[in-house]
Amino acid sequence: MAHKNTLNPLLNRKQAARYLGVSPGTLAVWDCTKQKHLNPILVGKLVHYRLADLDQFLDQRLVD
């Protein structure tokens, strides 16, 4: 059976920031202030993000 994350990989904060085109510090601020809903996942002391959540975040900001 395929593991769920193979279809929806997790990115660490640095990878997620690069994917979104912002700095890791900006992502940290968004998480702390709950400004953006990226649904961060805490794994131990490390923060990760689902690629699907990042894509949804970007899709919500598309301009016609």
C-alpha positions as semicolon CSV with decimal commas, in nm:
position;residue;x (nm);y (nm);z (nm)
1;M;0,000;0,000;0,000
2;A;0,136;0,343;-0,096
3;H;0,203;0,584;0,185
4;K;-0,027;0,888;0,181
5;N;0,262;1,137;0,161
6;T;0,389;0,992;-0,165
7;L;0,090;1,155;-0,329
8;N;0,107;1,468;-0,113
9;P;0,467;1,531;-0,009
10;L;0,567;1,744;0,286
11;L;0,799;2,039;0,239
12;N;1,003;2,194;0,515
13;R;0,976;2,569;0,579
14;K;1,268;2,658;0,353
15;Q;1,134;2,448;0,065
16;A;0,781;2,583;0,112
17;A;0,907;2,941;0,117
18;R;1,100;2,885;-0,205
19;Y;0,790;2,726;-0,362
20;L;0,574;3,027;-0,268
21;G;0,840;3,285;-0,353
22;V;0,868;3,430;-0,002
23;S;1,133;3,412;0,268
24;P;1,126;3,146;0,542
25;G;1,091;3,434;0,790
26;T;0,774;3,552;0,617
27;L;0,629;3,202;0,642
28;A;0,717;3,191;1,012
29;V;0,539;3,523;1,070
30;W;0,232;3,402;0,878
31;D;0,222;3,090;1,097
32;C;0,262;3,278;1,425
33;T;0,007;3,547;1,343
34;K;-0,233;3,312;1,162
35;Q;-0,245;3,567;0,875
36;K;-0,248;3,296;0,610
37;H;-0,402;2,953;0,640
38;L;-0,128;2,719;0,525
39;N;-0,205;2,443;0,778
40;P;0,151;2,390;0,902
41;I;0,233;2,048;1,042
42;L;0,466;2,021;1,338
43;V;0,690;1,714;1,320
44;G;0,896;1,718;1,635
45;K;1,032;2,073;1,640
46;L;1,024;2,112;1,263
47;V;0,744;2,274;1,065
48;H;0,629;2,115;0,740
49;Y;0,364;2,199;0,482
50;R;0,162;1,977;0,250
51;L;0,224;2,057;-0,114
52;A;-0,152;2,041;-0,176
53;D;-0,212;2,310;0,091
54;L;0,046;2,536;-0,072
55;D;-0,115;2,482;-0,413
56;Q;-0,457;2,563;-0,268
57;F;-0,314;2,881;-0,112
58;L;-0,178;2,987;-0,452
59;D;-0,499;2,894;-0,636
60;Q;-0,702;3,115;-0,402
61;R;-0,489;3,411;-0,507
62;L;-0,525;3,371;-0,884
63;V;-0,630;3,688;-1,060
64;D;-0,862;3,673;-1,361
